[in-house]
PDB file of C-alpha atoms in Angstrom:
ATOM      1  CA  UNK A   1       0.000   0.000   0.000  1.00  0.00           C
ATOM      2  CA  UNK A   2       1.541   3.121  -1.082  1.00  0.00           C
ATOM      3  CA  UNK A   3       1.850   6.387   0.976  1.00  0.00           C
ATOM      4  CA  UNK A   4      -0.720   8.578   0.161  1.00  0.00           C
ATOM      5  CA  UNK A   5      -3.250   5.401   0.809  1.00  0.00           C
ATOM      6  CA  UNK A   6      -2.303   4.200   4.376  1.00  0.00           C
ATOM      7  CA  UNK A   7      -2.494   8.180   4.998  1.00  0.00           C
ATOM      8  CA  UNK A   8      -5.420   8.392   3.641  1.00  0.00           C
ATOM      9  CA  UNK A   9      -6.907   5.677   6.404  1.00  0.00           C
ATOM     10  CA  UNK A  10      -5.284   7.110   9.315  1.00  0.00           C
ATOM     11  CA  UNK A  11      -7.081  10.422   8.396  1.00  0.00           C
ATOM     12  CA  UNK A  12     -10.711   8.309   8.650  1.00  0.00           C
ATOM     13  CA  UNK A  13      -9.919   6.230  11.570  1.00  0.00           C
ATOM     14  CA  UNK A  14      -8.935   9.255  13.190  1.00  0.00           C
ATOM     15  CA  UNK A  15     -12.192  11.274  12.531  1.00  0.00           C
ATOM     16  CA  UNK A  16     -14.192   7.903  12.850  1.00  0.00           C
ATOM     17  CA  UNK A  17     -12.715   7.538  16.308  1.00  0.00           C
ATOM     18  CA  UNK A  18     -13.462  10.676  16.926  1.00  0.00           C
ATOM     19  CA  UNK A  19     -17.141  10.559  16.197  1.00  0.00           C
ATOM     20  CA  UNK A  20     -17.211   7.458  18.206  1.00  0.00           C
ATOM     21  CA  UNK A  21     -15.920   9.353  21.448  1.00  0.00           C
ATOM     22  CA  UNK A  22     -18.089  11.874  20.702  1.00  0.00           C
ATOM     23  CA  UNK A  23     -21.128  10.317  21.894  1.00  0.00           C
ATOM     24  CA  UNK A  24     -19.689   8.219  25.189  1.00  0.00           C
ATOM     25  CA  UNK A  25     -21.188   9.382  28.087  1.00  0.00           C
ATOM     26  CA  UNK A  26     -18.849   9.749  31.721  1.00  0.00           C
ATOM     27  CA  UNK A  27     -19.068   6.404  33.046  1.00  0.00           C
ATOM     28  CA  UNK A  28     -17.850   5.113  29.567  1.00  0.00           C
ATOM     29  CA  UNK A  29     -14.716   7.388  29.834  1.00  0.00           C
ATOM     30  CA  UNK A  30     -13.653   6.104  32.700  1.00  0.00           C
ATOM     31  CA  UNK A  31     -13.990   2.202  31.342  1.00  0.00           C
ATOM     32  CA  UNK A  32     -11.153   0.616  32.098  1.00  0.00           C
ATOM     33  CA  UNK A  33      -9.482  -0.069  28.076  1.00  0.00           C
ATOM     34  CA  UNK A  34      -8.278  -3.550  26.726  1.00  0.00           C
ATOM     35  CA  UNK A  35      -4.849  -1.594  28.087  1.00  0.00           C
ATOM     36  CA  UNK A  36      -4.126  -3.131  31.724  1.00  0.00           C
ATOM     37  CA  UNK A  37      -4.104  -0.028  33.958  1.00  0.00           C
ATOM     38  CA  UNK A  38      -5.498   2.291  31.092  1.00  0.00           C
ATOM     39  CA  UNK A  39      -9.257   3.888  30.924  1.00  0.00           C
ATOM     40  CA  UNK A  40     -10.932   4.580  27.632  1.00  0.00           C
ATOM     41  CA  UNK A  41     -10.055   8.386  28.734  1.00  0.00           C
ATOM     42  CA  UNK A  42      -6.075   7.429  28.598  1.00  0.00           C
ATOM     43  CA  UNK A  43      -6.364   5.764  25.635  1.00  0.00           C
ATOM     44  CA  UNK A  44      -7.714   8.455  23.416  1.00  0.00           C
ATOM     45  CA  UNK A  45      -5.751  11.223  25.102  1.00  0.00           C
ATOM     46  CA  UNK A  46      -2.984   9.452  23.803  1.00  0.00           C
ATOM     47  CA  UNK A  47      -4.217   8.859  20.809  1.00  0.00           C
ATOM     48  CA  UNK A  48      -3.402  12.661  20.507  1.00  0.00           C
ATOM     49  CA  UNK A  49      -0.559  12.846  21.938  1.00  0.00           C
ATOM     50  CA  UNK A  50       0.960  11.455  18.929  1.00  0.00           C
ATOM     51  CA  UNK A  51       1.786  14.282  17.204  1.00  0.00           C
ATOM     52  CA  UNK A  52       3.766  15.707  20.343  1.00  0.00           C
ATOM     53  CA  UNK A  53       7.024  17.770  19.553  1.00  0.00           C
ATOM     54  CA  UNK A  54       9.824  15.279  19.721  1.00  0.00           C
ATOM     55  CA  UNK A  55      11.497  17.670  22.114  1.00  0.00           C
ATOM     56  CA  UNK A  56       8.763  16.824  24.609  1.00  0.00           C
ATOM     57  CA  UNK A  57       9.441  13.417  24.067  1.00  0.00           C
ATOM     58  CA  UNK A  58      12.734  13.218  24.728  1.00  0.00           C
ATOM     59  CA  UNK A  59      11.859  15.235  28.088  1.00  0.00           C
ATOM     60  CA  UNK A  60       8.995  12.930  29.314  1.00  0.00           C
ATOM     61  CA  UNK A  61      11.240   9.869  28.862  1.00  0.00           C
ATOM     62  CA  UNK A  62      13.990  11.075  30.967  1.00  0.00           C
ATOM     63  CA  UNK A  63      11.763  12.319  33.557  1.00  0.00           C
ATOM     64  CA  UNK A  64      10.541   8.976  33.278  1.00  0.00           C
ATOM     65  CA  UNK A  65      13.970   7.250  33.626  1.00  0.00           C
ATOM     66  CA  UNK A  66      13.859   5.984  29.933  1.00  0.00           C
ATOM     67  CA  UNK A  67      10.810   3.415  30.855  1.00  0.00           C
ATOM     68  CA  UNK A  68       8.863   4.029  27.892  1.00  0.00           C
ATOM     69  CA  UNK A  69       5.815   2.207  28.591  1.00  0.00           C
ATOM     70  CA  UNK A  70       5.384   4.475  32.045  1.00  0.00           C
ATOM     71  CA  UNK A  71       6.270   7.596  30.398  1.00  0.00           C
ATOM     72  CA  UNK A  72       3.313   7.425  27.758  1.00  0.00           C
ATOM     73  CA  UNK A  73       0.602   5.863  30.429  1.00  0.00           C
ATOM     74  CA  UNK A  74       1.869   9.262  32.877  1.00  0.00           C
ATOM     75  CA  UNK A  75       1.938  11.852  29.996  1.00  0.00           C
ATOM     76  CA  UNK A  76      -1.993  10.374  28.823  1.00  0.00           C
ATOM     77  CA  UNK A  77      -3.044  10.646  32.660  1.00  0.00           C
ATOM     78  CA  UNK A  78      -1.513  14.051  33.116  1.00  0.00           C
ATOM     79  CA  UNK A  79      -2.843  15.494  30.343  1.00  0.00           C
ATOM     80  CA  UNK A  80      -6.155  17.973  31.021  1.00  0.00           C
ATOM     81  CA  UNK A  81      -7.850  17.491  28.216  1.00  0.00           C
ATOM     82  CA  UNK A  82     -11.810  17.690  28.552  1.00  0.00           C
ATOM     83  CA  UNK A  83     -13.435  14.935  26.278  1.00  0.00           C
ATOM     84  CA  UNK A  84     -14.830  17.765  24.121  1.00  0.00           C
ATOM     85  CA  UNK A  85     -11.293  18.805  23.873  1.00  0.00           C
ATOM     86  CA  UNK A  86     -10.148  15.051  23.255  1.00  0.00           C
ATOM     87  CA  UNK A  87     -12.792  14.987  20.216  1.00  0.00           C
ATOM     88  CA  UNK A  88     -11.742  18.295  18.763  1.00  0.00           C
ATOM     89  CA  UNK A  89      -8.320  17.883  19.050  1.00  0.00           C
ATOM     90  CA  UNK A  90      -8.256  13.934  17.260  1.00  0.00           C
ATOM     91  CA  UNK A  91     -10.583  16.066  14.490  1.00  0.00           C
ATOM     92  CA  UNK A  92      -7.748  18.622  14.390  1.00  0.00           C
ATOM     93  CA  UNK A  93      -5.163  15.667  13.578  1.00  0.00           C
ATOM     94  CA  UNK A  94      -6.923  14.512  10.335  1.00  0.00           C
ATOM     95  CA  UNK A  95      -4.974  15.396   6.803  1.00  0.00           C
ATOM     96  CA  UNK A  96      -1.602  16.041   9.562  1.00  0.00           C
ATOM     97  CA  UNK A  97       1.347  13.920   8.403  1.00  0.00           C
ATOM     98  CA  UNK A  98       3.296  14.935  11.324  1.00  0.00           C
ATOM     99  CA  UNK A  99       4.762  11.845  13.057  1.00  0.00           C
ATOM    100  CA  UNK A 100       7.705  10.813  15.943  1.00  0.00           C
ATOM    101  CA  UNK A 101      11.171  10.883  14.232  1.00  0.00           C
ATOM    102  CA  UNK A 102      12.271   7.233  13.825  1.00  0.00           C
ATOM    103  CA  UNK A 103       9.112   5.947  13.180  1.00  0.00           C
ATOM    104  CA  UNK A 104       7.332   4.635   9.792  1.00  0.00           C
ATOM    105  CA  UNK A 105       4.221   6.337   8.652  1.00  0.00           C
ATOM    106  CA  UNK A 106       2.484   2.678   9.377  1.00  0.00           C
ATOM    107  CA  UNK A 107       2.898   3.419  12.963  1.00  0.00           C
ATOM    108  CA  UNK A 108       0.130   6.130  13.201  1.00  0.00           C
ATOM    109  CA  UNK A 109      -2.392   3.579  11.234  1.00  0.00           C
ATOM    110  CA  UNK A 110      -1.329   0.697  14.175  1.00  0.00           C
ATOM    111  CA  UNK A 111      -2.212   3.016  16.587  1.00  0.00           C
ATOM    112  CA  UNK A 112      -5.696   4.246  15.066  1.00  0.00           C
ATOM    113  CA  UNK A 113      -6.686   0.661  14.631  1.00  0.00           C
ATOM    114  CA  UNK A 114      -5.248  -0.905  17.781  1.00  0.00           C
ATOM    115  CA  UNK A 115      -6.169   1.605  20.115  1.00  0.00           C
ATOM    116  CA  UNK A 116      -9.520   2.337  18.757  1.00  0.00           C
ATOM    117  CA  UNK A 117     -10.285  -1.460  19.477  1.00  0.00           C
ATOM    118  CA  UNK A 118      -8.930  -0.816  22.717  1.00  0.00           C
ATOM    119  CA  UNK A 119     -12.064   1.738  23.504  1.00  0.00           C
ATOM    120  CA  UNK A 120     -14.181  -0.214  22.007  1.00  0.00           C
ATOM    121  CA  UNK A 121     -14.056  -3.842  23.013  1.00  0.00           C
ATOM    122  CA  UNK A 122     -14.580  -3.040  26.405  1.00  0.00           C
ATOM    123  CA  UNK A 123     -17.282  -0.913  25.956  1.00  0.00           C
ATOM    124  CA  UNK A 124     -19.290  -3.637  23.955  1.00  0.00           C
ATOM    125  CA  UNK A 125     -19.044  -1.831  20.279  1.00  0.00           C
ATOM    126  CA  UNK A 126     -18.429  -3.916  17.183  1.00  0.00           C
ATOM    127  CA  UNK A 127     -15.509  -1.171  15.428  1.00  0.00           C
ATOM    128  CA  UNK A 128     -14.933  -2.367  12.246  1.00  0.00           C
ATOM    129  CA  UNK A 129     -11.602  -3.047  10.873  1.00  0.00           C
ATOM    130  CA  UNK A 130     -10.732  -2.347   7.365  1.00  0.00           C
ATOM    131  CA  UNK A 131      -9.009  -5.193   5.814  1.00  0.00           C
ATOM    132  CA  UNK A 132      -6.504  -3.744   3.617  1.00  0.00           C
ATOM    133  CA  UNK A 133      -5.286  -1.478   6.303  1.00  0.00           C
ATOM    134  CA  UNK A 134      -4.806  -3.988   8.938  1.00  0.00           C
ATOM    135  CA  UNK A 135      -2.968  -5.734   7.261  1.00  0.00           C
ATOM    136  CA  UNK A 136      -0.376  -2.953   6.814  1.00  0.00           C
ATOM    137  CA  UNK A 137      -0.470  -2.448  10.306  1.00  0.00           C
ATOM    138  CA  UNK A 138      -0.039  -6.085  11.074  1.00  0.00           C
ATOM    139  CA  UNK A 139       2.514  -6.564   8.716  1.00  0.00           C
ATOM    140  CA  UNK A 140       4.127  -3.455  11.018  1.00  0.00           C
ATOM    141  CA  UNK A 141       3.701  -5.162  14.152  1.00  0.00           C
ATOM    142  CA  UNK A 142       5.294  -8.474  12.685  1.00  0.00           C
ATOM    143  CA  UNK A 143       8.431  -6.765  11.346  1.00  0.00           C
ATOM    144  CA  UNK A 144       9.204  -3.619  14.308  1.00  0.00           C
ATOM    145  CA  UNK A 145      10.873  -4.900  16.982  1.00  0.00           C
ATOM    146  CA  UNK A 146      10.909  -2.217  20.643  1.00  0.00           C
ATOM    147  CA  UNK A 147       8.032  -2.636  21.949  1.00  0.00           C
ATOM    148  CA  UNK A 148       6.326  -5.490  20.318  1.00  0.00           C
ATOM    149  CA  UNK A 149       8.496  -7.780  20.101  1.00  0.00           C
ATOM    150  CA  UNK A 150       6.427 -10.132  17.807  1.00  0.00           C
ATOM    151  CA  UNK A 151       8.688 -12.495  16.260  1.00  0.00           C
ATOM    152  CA  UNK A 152      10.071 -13.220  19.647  1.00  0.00           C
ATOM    153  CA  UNK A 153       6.401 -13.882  21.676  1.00  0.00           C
ATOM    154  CA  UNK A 154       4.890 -15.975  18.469  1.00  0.00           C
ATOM    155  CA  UNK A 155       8.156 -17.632  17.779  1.00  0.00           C
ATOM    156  CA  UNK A 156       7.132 -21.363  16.410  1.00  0.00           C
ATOM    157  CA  UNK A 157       3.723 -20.132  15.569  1.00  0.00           C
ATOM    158  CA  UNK A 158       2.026 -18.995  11.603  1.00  0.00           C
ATOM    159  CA  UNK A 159      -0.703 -16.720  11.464  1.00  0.00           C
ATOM    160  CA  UNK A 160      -2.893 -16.747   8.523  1.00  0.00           C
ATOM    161  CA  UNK A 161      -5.835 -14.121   7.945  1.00  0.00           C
ATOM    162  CA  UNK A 162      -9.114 -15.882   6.806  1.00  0.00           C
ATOM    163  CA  UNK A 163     -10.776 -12.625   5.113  1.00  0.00           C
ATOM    164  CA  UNK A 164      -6.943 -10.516   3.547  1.00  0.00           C
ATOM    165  CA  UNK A 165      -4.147 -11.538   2.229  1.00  0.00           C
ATOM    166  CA  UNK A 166      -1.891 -12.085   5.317  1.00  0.00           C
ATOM    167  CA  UNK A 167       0.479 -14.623   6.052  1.00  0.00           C
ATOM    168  CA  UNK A 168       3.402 -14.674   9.050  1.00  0.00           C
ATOM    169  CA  UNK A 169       5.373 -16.972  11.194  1.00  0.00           C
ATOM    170  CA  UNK A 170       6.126 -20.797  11.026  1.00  0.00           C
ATOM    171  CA  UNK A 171       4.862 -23.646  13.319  1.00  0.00           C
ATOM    172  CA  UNK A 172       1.742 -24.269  14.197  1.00  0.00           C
ATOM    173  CA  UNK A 173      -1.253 -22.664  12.337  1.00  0.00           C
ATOM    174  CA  UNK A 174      -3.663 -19.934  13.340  1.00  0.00           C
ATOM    175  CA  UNK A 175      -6.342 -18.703  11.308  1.00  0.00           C
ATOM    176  CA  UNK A 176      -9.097 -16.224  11.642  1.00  0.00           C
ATOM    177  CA  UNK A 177      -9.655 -12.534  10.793  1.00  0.00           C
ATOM    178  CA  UNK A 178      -7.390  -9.850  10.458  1.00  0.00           C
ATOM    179  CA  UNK A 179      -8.680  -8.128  13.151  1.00  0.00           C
ATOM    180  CA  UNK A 180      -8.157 -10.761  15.393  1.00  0.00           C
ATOM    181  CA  UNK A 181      -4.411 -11.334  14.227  1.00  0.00           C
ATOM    182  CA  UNK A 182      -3.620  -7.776  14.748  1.00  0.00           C
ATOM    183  CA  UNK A 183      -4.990  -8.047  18.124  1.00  0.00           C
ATOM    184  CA  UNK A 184      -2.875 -10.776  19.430  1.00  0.00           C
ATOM    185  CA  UNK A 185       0.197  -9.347  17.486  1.00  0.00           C
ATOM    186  CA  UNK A 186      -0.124  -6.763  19.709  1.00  0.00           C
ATOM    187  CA  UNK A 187      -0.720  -8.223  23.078  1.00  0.00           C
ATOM    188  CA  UNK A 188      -4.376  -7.792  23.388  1.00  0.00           C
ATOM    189  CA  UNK A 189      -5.984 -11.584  24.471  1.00  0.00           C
ATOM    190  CA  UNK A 190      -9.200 -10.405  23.474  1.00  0.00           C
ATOM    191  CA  UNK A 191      -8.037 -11.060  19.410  1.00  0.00           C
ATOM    192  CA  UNK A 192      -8.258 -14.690  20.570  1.00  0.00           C
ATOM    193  CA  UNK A 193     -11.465 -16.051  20.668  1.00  0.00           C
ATOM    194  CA  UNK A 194     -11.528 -15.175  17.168  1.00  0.00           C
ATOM    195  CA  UNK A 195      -8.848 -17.198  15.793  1.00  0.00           C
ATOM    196  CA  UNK A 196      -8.399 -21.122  15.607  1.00  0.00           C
ATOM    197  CA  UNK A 197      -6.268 -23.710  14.520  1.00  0.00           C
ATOM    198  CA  UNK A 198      -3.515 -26.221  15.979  1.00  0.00           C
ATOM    199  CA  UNK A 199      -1.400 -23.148  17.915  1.00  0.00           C
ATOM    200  CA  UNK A 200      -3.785 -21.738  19.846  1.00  0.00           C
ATOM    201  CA  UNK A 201      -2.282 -22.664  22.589  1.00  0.00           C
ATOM    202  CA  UNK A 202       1.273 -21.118  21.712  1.00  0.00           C
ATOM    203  CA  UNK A 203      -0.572 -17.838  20.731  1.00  0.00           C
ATOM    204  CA  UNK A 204      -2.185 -17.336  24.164  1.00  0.00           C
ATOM    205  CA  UNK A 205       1.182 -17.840  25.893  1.00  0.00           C
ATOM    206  CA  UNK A 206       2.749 -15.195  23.242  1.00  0.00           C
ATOM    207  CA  UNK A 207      -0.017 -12.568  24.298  1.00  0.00           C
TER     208      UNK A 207
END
């Protein structure tokens, strides 16, 4: 998929998502996300965060003694953004190509996708996935290494998407939809009941 294309989905999964937040009342908000320790509030918030100035960055990861993982979960919980805010900014971020030094423009599409199904799993919402475009970010999460790590956690197993052209891995098989695969790829158990086949079993120990 070329450039123009995968930016072309980021820009509707962003204003998608952002249509989708747009009608969640408090309690929903504060839902705890498919992220252990995150809410659907921290998830969005960084969502937009994204974009930050890589000066900031570079800031919030030393103040966080260079754990990443802690540094984005404080920077999302810190921020004090009003949903209304949350929803205009995410709006704001459609047609921007900004995007962290060092990273691939697929990243941005991984985390539109990902973390939208974060919000919405929990809250009971059937988000679609487009097809084509996760499989590019699947085909991401396969091939980056910090912080995935998916070659490493699947090692022995092959995923195969039932409904794209997607194919990863050796050992034993997995199949089911490419939203499902992406899912597990990238750590989130509740891709699982969705897939079967012979290394099931190795899968749920990789997640």
């Amino acid at each position: 998929m070329d450039t123009d294309t995968i930016w072309h989905h980021i820009d509707t999964e962003r204003a998608s998502l952002a249509d989708f937040l747009e009608t969640l009342d408090a309690d929903q908000w504060a839902t705890p996300s498919l992220c252990a320790g995150w809410t659907v509030r921290d998830v969005a918030v960084h969502i937009t965060q994204s974009g930050a100035p890589w000066r900031r960055l570079v800031r919030e990861v030393l103040r966080s003694g260079f754990r990443f993982n802690a540094m984005v979960h404080r920077v999302a919980r810190e921020d004090p953004s009003t949903p209304e805010e949350i929803v205009a900014t995410l709006r704001a971020m459609a047609g921007s190509r900004r995007r962290p030094p060092g990273t691939a423009v697929a990243d941005p599409l991984m985390d539109a996708l990902v973390h939208g199904q974060d919000i919405a799993v929990p809250l009971g919402v059937d988000r679609p996935m487009p097809p084509a475009a996760a499989v590019v970010a699947a085909r991401r999460v396969w091939d980056m290494g910090f912080p995935m790590h998916a070659k490493k956690r699947f090692a022995g197993v092959e995923f195969t998407a039932t409904d794209a052209d997607f194919h990863v891995g050796s050992g034993e098989q997995v199949q089911g939809p490419i939203r499902d695969i992406l899912l597990v790829l990238s750590g989130r158990r509740a891709g699982l009941p969705g897939l079967s086949g012979q290394g099931i079993a190795a899968a749920s120990a990789g997640v």
